[in-house]
Coordinates of C-alpha atoms and ligand atoms in Angstrom, one line a residue:
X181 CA 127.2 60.4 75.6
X182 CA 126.9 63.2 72.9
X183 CA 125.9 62.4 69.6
X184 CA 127.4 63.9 66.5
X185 CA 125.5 66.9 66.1
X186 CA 126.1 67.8 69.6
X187 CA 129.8 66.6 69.4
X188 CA 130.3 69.0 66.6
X189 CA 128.7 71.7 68.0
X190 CA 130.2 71.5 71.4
X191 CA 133.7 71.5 69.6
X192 CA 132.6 75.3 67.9
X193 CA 132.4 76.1 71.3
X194 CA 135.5 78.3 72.3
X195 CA 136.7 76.9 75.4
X196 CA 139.9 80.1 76.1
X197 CA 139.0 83.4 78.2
X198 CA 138.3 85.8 75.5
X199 CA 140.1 89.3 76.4
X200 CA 141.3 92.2 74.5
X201 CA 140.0 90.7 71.5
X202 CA 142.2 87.6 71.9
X203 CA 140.7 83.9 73.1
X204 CA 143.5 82.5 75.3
X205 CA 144.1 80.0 77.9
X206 CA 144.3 81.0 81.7
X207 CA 147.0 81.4 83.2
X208 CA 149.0 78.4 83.8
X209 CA 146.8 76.6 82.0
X210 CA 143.9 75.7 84.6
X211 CA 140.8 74.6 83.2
X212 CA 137.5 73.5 84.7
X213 CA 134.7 70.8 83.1
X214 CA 131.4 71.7 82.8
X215 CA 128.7 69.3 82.5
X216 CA 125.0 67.5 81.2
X217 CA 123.2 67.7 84.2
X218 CA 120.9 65.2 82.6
X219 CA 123.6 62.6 82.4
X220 CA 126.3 64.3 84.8
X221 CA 128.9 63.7 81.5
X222 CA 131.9 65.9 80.9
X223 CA 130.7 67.8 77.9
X224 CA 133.5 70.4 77.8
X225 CA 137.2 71.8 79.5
X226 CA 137.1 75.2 79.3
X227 CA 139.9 77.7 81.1
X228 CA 140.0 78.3 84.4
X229 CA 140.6 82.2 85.1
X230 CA 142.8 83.4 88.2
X231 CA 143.1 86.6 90.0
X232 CA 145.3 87.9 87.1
X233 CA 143.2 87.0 83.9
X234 CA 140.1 88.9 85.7
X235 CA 142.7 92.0 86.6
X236 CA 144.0 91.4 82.7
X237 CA 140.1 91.4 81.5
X238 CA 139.4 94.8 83.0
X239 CA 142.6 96.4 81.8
X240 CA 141.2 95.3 78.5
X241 CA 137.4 97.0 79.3
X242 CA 139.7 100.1 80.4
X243 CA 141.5 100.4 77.5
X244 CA 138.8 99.9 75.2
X245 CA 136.6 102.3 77.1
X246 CA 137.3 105.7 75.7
X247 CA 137.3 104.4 71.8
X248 CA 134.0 102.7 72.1
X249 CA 132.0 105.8 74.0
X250 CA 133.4 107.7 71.2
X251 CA 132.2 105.5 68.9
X252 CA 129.1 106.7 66.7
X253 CA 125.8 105.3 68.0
X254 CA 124.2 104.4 65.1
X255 CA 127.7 101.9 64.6
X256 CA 126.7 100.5 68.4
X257 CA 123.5 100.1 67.4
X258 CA 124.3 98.2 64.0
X259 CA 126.7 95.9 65.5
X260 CA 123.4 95.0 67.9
X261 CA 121.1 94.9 65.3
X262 CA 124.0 92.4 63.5
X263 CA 124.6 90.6 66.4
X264 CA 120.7 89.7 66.7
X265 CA 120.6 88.5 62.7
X266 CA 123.3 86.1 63.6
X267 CA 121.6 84.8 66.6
X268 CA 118.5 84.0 64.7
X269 CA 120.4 82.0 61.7
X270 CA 122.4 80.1 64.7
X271 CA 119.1 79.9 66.8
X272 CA 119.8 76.3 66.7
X273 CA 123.1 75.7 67.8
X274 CA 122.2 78.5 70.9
X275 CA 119.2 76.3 71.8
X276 CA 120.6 73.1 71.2
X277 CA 124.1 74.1 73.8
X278 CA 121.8 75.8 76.5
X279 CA 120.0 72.1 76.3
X280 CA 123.2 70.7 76.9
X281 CA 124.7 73.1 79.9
X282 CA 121.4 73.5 81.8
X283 CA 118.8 70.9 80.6
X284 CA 115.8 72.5 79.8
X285 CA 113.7 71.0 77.4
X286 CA 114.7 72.1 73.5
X287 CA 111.3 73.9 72.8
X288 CA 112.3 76.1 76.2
X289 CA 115.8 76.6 74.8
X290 CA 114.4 77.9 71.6
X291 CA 112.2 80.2 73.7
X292 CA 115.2 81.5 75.3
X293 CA 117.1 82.2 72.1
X294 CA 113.9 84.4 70.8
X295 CA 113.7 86.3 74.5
X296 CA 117.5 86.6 75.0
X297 CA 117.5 88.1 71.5
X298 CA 114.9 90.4 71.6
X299 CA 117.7 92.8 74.1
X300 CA 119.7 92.9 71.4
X301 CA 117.2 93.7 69.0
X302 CA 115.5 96.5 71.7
X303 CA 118.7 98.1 72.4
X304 CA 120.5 98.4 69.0
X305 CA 116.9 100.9 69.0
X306 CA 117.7 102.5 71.6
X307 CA 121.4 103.1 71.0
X308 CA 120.2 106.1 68.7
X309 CA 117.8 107.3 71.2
X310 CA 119.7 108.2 74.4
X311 CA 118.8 111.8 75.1
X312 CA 118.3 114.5 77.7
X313 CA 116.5 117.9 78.4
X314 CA 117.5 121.0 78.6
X315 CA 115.8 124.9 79.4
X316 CA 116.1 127.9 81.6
X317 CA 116.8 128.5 85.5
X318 CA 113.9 129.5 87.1
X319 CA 115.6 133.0 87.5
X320 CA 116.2 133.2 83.8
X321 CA 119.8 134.0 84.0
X322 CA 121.1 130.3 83.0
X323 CA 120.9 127.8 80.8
X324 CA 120.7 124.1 82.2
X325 CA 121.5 121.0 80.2
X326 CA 121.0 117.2 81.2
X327 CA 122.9 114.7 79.1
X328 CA 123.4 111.5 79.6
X329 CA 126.8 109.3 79.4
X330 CA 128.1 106.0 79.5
X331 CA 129.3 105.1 83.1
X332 CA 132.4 103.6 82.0
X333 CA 133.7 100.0 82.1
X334 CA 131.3 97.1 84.0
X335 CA 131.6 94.2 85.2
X336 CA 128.7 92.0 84.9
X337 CA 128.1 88.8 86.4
X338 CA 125.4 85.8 85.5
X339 CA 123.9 83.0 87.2
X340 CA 123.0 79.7 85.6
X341 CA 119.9 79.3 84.8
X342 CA 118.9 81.6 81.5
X343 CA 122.6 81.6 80.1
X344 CA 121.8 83.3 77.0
X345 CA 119.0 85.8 78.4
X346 CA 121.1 86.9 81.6
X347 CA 123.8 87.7 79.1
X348 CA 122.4 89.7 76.6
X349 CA 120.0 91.3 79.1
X350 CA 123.3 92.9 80.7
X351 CA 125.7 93.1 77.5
X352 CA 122.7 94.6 75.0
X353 CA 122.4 97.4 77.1
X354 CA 126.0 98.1 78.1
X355 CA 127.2 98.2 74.8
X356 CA 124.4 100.4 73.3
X357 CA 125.6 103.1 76.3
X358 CA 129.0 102.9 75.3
X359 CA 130.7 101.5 78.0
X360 CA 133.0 98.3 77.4
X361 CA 132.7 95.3 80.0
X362 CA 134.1 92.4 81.8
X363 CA 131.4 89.0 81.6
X364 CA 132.0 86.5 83.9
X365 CA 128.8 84.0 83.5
X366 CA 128.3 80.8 86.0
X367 CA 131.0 77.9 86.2
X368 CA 128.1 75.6 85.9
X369 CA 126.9 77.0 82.1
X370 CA 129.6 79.3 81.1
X371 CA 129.5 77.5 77.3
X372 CA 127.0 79.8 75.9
X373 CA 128.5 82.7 77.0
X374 CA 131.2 82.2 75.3
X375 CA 129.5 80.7 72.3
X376 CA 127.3 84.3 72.4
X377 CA 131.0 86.1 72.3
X378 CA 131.9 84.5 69.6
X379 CA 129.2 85.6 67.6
X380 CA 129.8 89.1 68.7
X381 CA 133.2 88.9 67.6
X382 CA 131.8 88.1 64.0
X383 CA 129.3 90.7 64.0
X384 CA 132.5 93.4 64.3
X385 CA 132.5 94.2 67.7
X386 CA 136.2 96.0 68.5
X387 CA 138.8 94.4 70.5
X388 CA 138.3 95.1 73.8
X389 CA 134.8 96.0 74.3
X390 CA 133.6 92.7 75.6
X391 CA 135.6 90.6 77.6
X392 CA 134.8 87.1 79.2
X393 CA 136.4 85.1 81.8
X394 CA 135.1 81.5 83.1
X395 CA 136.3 80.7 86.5
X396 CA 135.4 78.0 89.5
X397 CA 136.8 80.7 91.7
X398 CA 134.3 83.7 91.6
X399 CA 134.9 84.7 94.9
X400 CA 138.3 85.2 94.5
X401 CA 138.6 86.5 90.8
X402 CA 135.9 88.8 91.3
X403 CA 136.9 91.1 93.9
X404 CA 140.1 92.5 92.7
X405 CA 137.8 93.5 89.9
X406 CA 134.8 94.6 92.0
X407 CA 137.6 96.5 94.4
X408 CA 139.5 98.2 91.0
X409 CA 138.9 101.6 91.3
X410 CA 138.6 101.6 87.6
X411 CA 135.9 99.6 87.7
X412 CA 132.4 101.9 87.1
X413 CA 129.7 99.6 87.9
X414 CA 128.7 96.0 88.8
X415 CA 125.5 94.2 87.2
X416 CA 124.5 91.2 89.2
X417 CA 122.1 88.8 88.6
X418 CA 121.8 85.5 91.2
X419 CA 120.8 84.4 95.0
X420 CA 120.0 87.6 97.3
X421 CA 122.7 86.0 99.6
X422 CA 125.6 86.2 96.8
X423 CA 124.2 90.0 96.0
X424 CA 124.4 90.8 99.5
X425 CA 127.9 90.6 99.9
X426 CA 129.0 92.1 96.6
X427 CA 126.6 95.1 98.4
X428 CA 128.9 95.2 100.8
X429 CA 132.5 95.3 98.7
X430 CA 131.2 97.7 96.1
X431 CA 130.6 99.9 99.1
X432 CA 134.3 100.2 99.4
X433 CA 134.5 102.7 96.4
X434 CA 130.9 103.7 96.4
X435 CA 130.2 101.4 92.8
X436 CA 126.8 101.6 91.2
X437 CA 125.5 98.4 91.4
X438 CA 122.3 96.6 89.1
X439 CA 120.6 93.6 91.7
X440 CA 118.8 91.1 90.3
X441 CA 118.3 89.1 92.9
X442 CA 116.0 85.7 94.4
X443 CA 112.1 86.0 94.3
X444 CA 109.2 84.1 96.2
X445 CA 106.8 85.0 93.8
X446 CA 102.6 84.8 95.2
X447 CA 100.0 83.3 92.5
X448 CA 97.2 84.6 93.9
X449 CA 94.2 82.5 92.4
X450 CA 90.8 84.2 93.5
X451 CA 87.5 82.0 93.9
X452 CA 86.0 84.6 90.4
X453 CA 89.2 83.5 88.6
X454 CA 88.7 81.7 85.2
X455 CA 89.9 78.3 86.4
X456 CA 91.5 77.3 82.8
X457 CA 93.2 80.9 82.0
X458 CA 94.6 80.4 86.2
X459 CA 95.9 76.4 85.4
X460 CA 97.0 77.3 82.1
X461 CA 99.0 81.0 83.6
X462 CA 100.5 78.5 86.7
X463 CA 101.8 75.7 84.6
X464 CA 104.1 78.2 82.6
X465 CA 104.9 80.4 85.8
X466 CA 106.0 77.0 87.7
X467 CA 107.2 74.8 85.8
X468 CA 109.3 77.1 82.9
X469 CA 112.7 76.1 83.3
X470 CA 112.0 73.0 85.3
X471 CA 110.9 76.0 87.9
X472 CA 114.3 77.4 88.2
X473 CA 113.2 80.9 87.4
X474 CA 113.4 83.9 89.5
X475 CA 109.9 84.5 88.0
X476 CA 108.3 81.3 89.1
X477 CA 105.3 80.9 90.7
X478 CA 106.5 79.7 94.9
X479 CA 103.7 79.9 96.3
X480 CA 99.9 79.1 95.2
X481 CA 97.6 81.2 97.3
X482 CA 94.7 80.1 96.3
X483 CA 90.6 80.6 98.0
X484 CA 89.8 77.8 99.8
X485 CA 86.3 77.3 97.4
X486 CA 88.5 76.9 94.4
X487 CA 91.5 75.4 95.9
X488 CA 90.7 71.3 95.4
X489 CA 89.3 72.0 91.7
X490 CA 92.6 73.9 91.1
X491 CA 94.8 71.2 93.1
X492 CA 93.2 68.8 90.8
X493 CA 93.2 70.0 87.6
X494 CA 97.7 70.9 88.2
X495 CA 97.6 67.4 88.8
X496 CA 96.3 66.1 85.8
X497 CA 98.7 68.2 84.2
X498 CA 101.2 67.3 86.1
X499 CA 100.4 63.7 85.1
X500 CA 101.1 64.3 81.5
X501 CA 104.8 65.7 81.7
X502 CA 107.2 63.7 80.7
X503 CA 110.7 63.5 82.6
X504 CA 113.8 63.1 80.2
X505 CA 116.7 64.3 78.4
X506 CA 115.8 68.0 77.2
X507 CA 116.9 66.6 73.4
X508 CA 114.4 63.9 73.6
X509 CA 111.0 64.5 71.6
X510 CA 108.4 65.2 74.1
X511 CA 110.0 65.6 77.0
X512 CA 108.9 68.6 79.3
X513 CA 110.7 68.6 82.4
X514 CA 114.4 68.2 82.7
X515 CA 117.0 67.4 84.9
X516 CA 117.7 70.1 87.6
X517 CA 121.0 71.8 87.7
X518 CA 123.0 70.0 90.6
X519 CA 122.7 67.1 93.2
X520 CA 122.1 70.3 95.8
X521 CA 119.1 71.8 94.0
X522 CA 117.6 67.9 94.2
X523 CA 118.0 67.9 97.9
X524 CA 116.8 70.8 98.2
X525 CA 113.6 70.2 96.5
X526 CA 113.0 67.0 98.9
X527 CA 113.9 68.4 102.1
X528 CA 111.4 71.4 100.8
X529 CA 108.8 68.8 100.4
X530 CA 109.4 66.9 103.5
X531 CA 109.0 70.2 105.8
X532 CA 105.8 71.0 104.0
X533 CA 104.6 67.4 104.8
X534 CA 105.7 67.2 108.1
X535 CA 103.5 70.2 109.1
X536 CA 100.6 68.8 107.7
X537 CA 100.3 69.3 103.9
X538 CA 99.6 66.3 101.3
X539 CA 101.6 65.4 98.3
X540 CA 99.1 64.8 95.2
X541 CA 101.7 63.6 93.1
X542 CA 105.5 63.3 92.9
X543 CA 107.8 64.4 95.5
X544 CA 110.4 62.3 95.0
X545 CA 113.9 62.2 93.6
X546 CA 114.4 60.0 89.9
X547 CA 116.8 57.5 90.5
X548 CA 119.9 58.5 88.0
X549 CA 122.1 58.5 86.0
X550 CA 121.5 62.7 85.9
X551 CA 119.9 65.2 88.4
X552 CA 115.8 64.9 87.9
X553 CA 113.2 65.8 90.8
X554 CA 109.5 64.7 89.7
X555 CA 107.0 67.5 89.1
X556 CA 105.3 67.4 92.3
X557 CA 102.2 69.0 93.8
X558 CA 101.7 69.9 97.5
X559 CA 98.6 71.1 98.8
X560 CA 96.9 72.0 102.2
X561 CA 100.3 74.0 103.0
X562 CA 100.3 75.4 106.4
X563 CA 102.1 79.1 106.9
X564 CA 105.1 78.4 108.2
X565 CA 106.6 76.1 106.2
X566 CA 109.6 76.6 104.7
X567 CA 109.1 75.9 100.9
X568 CA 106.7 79.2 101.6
X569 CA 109.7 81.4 102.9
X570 CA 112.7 79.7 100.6
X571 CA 113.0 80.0 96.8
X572 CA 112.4 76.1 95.8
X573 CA 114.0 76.6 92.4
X574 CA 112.2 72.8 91.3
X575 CA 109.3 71.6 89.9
X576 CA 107.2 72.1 92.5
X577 CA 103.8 73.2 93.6
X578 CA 102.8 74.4 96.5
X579 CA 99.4 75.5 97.2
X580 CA 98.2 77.2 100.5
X581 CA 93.9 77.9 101.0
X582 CA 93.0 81.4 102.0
X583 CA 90.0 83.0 102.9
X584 CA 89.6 86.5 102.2
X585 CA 91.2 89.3 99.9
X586 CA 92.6 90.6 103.0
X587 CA 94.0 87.5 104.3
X588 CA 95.3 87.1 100.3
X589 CA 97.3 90.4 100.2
X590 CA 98.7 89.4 103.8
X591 CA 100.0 85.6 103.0
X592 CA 101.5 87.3 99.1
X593 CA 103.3 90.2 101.1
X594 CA 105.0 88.2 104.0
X595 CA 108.1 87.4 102.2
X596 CA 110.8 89.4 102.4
X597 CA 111.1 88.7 98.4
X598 CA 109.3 91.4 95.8
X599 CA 110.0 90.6 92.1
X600 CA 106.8 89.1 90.7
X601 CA 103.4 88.7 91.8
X602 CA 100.5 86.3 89.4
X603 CA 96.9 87.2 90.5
X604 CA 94.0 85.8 88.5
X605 CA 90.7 87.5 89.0
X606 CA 87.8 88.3 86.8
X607 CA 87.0 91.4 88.4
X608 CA 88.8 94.4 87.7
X609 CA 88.4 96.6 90.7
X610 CA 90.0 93.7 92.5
X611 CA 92.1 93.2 89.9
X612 CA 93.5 97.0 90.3
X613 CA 93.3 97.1 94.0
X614 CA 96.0 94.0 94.1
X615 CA 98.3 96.6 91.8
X616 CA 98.3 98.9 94.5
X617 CA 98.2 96.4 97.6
X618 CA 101.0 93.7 96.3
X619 CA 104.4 94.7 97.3
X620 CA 106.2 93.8 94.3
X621 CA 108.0 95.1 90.7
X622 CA 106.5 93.2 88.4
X623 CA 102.6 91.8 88.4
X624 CA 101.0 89.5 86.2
X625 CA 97.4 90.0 85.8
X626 CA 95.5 86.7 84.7
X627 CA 99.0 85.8 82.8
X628 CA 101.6 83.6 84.0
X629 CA 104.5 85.0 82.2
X630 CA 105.5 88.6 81.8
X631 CA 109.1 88.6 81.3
X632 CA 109.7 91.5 77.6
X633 CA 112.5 93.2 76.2
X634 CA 110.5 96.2 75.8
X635 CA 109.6 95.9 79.6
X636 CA 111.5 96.9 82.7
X637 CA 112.3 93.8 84.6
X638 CA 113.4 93.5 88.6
X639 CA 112.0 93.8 92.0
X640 CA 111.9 95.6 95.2
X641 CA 113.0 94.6 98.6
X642 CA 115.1 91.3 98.7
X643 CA 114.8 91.0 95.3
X644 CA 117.0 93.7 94.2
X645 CA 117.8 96.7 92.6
X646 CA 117.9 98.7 89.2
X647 CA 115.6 97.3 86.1
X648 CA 116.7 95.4 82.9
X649 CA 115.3 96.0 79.9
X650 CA 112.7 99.0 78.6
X651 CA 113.3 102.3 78.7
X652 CA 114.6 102.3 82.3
X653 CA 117.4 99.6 80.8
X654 CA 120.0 101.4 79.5
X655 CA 119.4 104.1 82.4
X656 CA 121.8 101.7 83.9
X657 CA 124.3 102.2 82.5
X658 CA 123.9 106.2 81.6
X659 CA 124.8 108.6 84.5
X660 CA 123.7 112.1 84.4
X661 CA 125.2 115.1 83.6
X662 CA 123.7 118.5 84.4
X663 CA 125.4 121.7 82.9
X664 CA 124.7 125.3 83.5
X665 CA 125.7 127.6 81.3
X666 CA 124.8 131.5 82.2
X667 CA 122.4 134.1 79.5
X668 CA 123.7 136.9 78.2
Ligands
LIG54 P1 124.4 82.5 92.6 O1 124.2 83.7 93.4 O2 125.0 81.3 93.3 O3 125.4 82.8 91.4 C1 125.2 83.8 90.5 C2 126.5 84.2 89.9 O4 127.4 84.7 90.9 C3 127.3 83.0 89.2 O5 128.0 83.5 88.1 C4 128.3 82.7 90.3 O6 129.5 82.1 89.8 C5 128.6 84.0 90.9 N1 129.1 84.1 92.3 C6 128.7 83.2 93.3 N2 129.4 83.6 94.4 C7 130.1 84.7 94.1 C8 130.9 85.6 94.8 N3 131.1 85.5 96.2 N4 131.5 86.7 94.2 C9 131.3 86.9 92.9 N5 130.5 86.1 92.1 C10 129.9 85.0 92.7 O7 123.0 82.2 91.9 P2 122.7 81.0 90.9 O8 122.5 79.8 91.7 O9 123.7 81.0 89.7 O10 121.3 81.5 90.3 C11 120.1 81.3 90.9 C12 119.7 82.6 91.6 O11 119.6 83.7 90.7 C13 118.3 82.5 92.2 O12 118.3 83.1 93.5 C14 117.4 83.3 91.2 O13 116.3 83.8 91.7 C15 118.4 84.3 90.8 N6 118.0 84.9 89.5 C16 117.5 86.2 89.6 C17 117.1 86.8 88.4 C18 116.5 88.2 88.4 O14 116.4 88.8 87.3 N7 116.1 88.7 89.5 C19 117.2 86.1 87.2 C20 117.7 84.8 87.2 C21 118.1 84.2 88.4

């Protein structure tokens, strides 16, 4: 049951595909239902795009295209810069429907709303700044110039669990380049997606320039789109396995593709480690987002001297959380997204027990009505296990003892994951040797959240390709041009 303030909000929500500037049902009228994962209640019918609407959304991205790259930057940039005004005086409703969709506590939503804006803010800057080099041939008898242009139309795809961040991390820099784009965000929180498209409709975005389709067949609507040869380039963000296979079909006409994909992230506690700054860095790296983060802390390597005082102290922590409703006061973990990611999150648990490890608290399922997974800790973890190789996307801890740097840098590395890595030492050669020794994109040094606009965000191996936000973000969507023109 929603009350009236989320009744009323819900119905501001548009619930149509929005293409060539128009909201409109799909075709034939299918629709799909998305839901509270914290009471598994039908909150909203939304359409249901087919093969056609996605082909119909790209002609719309294709005709727009030529208009918009034309169009002045300092206009891209103010439509951003308008777009991000409006998101802070509706920071509310944005935190309040991303509560709704996905579950995370209120306070989290609200956190989202000020990160997910922030790309807005940082490219409507950079809009204005996109520049190149240029100078002499070595011989001196030409003149080279580098410039930099928007690829062309995009399609860009989003996973579930940030719905407003994965969004404008993508769009933001898209639309600052000049190239127009197709959204299609996740059937299972699609709502503020289209809730953010409305808003850039009011800021005075043009017809055309950003599209959005919500479909329960992504499979099937996205590759006539990913297989168009109009199509310029793909932005993915979601499960390695998904990326994988759009690898493979954007091979066909040699796409450029953005990966964000799964991570396995190491939280590397060493025994110098200042023990509060380390608990206080691994409660917000594991259990953010009820630990369905890309970011989150996986796997807790920890030295065996300071492993029980570190076990114990999570645990106490862990004691004071408080399972609910994300709309309740107080409450700090929410529901997870689906029935799957619950089981998932046992059968995790139960593999790490089996080979030897020892719950300290939780590890259990919450009876329903609504999806909920106790925070849990795990320690005593034995190599092996599978919550050490899989993503657990949960609430849950799991710490394995080690004894040495070496040993450290070997149990951190043996995933075939690279996105982020959390060390916490209090010695800065060590510190710096871990830059260099940890295969990964993004480190956090005695901090247990690093994710900035201003920062370029995404991993290596497994984890994916191409950076989001910084100066590298908008490179994404730039190619370069090289022109020579001859002296004299
Ligand atoms: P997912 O791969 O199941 O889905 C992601 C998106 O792809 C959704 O929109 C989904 O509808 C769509 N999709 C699924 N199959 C598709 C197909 N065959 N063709 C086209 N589209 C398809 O991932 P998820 O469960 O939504 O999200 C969780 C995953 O995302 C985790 O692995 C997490 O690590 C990853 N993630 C990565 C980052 C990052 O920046 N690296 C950020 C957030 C989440």
């Amino acid at each position: 049951m929603t009350d009236a303030r989320e009744t009323d909000l819900l119905a501001k929500v548009p619930n149509g595909l929005f293409i060539g500037g128009v909201w409109r049902d799909a075709t034939e009228g299918a629709t799909l239902d998305v839901s509270d994962p914290s009471t598994g209640d039908v909150i909203k019918t939304i359409a249901d795009a087919s093969v056609a609407d996605g082909t119909a959304a790209l002609d719309a991205a294709v005709a727009a295209q030529d208009e918009w790259a034309a169009t002045a930057p300092r206009t891209r940039s103010n439509i951003l810069r308008k777009a991000f005004d409006l998101l802070q005086e509706r920071r509310e409703e944005f935190a309040l429907l991303m509560t709704l969709e996905m579950g995370k506590p209120l306070a989290e939503a609200n956190g989202e709303v000020t990160y997910g804006g922030e790309f807005l803010r940082w490219f409507s800057e950079e809009a204005v700044r996109i520049s190149g080099r240029y100078g002499s041939n070595p011989e001196g008898t030409g003149m080279m110039t580098v410039s930099q242009h928007p690829v062309g139309p995009c399609f860009l795809i989003t996973p579930w669990n940030f719905p407003l961040a994965m969004a404008t991390r993508k769009i933001a820099p898209a639309l600052a380049a000049g190239c127009t784009v197709v959204v299609k965000p996740a059937e299972l929180t699609p709502l503020t997606t289209l809730y953010f498209v409305k808003l850039l409709e009011d800021a005075g975005l043009p017809a055309g320039v950003v599209n959005v389709i919500t479909t329960s067949s992504s499979s099937a609507v996205s590759g006539p789109i990913i297989a168009d040869p109009r199509l310029r380039k793909l932005s993915f963000t979601g499960s390695t396995a998904v990326g994988q296979k759009l690898i493979e079909q954007s091979a066909k006409n040699v796409l450029r593709t953005s990966m964000e994909l799964g991570g396995n992230a190491p939280f590397v506690v060493f025994e110098d480690a200042d023990l509060d700054k380390a608990v206080e860095g691994a409660m917000a790296a594991k259990f953010r987002n009820i630990g369905q983060a890309c970011t989150a802390a996986n796997r807790f390597i920890v030295h065996r001297d300071v492993a029980d005082e570190f076990a114990k102290r999570v645990t106490d922590k862990v004691n004071a959380f408080r399972i609910g409703r994300g709309t309740e006061d107080g409450v700090t973990i929410g529901p997870l997204i689906d029935d799957r990611a619950v089981a998932k999150a046992k059968t995790l648990v139960g593999d790490a027990v089996e080979r030897g490890a020892e719950v300290l608290i939780g590890g259990e399922a919450v009876d329903g009505p609504g999806t909920f997974f106790q925070p849990t800790v795990v320690t005593g973890v034995v190599p092996g296990s599978d919550i050490l190789r899989e993503e657990i996307f949960g609430p849950v801890l799991a710490i394995v003892p080690f004894d040495d740097e070496d040993e450290a840098v070997r149990l951190a590395n043996d995933t075939e994951y690279g996105l982020v890595s959390y060390v916490f030492t209090t010695d800065l050669a060590r510190g710096q040797r871990m830059i260099g020794r940890l295969q990964t994109g993004m480190m956090g040094l005695n901090v247990g959240v690093i994710s900035n606009a201003a920062a370029p965000f995404g991993g290596v191996k497994q984890s994916g390709i191409g950076r989001e936000g910084g100066l590298e973000g908008i490179h994404e969507y730039l190619y370069t041009k090289y022109t020579m023109t001859p002296i004299g």
